[in-house]
Short mmCIF file of C-alpha atoms in Angstrom, two decimals:
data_model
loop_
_atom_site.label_atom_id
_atom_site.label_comp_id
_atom_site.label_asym_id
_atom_site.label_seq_id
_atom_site.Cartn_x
_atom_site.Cartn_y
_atom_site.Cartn_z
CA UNK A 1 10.61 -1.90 -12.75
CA UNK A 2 13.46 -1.72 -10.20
CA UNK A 3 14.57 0.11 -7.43
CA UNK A 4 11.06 0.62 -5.98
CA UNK A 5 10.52 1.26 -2.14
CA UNK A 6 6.93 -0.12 -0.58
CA UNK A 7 5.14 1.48 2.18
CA UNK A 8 3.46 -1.41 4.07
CA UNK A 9 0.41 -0.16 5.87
CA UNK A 10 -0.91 -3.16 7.69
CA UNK A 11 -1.76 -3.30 11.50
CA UNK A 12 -1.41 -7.28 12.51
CA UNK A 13 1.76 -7.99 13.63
CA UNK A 14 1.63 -11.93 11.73
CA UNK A 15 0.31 -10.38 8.15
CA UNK A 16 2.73 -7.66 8.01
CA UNK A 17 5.53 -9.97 8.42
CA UNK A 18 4.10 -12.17 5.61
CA UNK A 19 2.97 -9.20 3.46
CA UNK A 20 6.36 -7.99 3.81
CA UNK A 21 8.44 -11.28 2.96
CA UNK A 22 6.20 -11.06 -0.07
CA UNK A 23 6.52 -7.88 -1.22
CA UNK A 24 10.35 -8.38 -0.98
CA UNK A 25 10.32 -11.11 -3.12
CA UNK A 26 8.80 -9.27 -6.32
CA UNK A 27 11.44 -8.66 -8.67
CA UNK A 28 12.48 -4.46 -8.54
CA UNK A 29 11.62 -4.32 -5.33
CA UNK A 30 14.55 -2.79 -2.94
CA UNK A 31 12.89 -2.10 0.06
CA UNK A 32 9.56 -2.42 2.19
CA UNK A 33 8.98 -0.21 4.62
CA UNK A 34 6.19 -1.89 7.35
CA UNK A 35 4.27 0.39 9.54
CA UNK A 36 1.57 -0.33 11.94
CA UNK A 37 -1.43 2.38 10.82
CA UNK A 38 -1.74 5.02 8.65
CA UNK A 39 -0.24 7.80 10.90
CA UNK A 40 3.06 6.15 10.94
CA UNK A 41 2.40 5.97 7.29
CA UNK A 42 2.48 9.17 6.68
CA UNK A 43 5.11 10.30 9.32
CA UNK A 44 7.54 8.24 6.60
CA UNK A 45 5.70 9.79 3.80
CA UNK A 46 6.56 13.26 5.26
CA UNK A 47 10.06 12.43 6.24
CA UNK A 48 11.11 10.51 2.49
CA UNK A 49 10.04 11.19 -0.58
CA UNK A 50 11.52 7.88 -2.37
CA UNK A 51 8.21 5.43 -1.44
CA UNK A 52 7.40 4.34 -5.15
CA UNK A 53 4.04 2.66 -4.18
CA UNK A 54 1.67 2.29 -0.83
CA UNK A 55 0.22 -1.13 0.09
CA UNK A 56 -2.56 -0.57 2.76
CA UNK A 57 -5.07 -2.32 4.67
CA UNK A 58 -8.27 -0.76 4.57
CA UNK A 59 -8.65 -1.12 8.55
CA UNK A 60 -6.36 0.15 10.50
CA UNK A 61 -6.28 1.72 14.24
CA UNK A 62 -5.65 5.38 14.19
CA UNK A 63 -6.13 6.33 10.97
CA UNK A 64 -8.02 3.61 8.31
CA UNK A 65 -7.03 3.43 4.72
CA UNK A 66 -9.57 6.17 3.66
CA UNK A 67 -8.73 8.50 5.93
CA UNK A 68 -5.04 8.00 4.45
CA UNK A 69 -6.12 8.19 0.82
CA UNK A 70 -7.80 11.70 2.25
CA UNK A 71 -4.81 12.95 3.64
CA UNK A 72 -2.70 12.00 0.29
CA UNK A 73 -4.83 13.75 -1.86
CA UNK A 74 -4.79 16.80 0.42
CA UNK A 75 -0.69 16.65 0.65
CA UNK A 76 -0.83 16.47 -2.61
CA UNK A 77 1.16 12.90 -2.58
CA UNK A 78 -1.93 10.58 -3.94
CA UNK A 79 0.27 10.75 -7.52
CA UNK A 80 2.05 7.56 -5.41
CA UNK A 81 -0.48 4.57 -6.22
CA UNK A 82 -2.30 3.00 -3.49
CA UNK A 83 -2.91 -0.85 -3.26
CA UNK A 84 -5.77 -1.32 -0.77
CA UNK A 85 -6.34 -4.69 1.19
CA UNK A 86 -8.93 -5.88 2.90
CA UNK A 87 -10.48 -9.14 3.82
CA UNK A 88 -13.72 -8.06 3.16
CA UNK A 89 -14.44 -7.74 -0.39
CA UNK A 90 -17.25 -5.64 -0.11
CA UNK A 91 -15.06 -2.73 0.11
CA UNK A 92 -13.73 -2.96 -3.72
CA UNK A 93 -16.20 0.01 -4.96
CA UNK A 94 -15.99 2.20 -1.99
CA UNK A 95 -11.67 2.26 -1.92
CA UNK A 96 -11.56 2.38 -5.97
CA UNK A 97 -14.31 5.63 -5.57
CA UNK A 98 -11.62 7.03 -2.75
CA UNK A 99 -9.21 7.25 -5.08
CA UNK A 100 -7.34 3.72 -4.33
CA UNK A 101 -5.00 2.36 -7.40
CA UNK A 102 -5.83 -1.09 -6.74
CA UNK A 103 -8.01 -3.41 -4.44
CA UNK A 104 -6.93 -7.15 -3.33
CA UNK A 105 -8.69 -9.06 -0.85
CA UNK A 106 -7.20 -11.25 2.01
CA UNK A 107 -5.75 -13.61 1.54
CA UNK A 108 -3.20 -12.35 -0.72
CA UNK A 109 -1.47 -14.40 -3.19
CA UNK A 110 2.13 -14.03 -4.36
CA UNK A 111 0.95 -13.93 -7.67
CA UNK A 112 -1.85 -11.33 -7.25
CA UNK A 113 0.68 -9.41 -5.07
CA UNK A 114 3.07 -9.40 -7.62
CA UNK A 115 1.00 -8.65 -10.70
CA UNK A 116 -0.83 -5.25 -8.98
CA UNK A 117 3.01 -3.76 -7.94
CA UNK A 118 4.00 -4.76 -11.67
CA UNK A 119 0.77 -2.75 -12.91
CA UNK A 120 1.25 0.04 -9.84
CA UNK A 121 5.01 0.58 -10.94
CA UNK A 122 4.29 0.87 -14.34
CA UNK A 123 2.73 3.89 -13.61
CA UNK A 124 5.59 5.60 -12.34
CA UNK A 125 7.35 5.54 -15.56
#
C-alpha cells in the first residue's frame, strides 16, 4: 500500500480537519483531498482519475453519500471503494446494500481508520 490519494467527503468544517490529519497519518497515504459534499466530490472525481479510495459521510448538503454512491455506479467509477461514515449506526445495512465498501461510525478511531484504508487499498491491487 503506498502512493494512495483519499477523497475526503465530509461537510463539518472541525471533522474534516481531524478526518484529514488522520487519514494523512496512515502509512501509503500521499495525499487527502477534503471536500465539503458530494458534488465537489465528484467535480475532483471528473477532473483526476488518481483518487485510490473515497471516505464519505453519509450526510452531506447537496448531494448525501447515497446519492454519490448512485452517481459512481452510473459513471462507471464505483470500482474506487467507498468508506461511508456516519454517526448514526443505524445506517450500516442501508450504505453496505448501496454499494458502500465499508461502514465506520463517528467517532472514528485512528485505528479503525487505518485498518478499513489498509483493507480498501488492498483491493486495488
Amino acid at each position: 500500500m503506498k502512493d494512495l490519494r483519499i477523497l475526503l467527503l465530509e461537510p463539518n468544517a472541525a471533522a474534516k480537519k481531524l478526518e484529514t490529519i488522520m487519514l494523512s497519518k496512515i502509512p501509503g497515504v500521499k495525499e487527502v483531498l477534503a471536500m465539503p459534499n458530494g458534488i465537489a466530490g465528484l467535480k475532483i472525481l471528473y477532473e483526476d482519475y488518481g483518487i485510490s479510495l473515497i471516505v464519505s459521510c453519509v450526510h452531506m448538503p447537496l448531494m448525501n453519500g447515497f446519492e454519490l454512491i448512485r452517481n459512481l455506479a452510473d459513471s462507471g467509477m464505483l470500482s474506487i471503494p467507498v468508506i461511508m461514515i456516519s454517526n448514526d449506526i443505524s445506517m450500516h445495512e442501508q450504505v453496505m446494500q448501496a454499494g458502500a465498501y465499508e461502514f465506520l461510525t463517528k467517532p472514528l478511531s485512528q485505528d479503525r481508520l487505518a485498518e478499513a484504508i489498509e483493507r480498501a487499498a488492498s483491493m486495488l491491487l
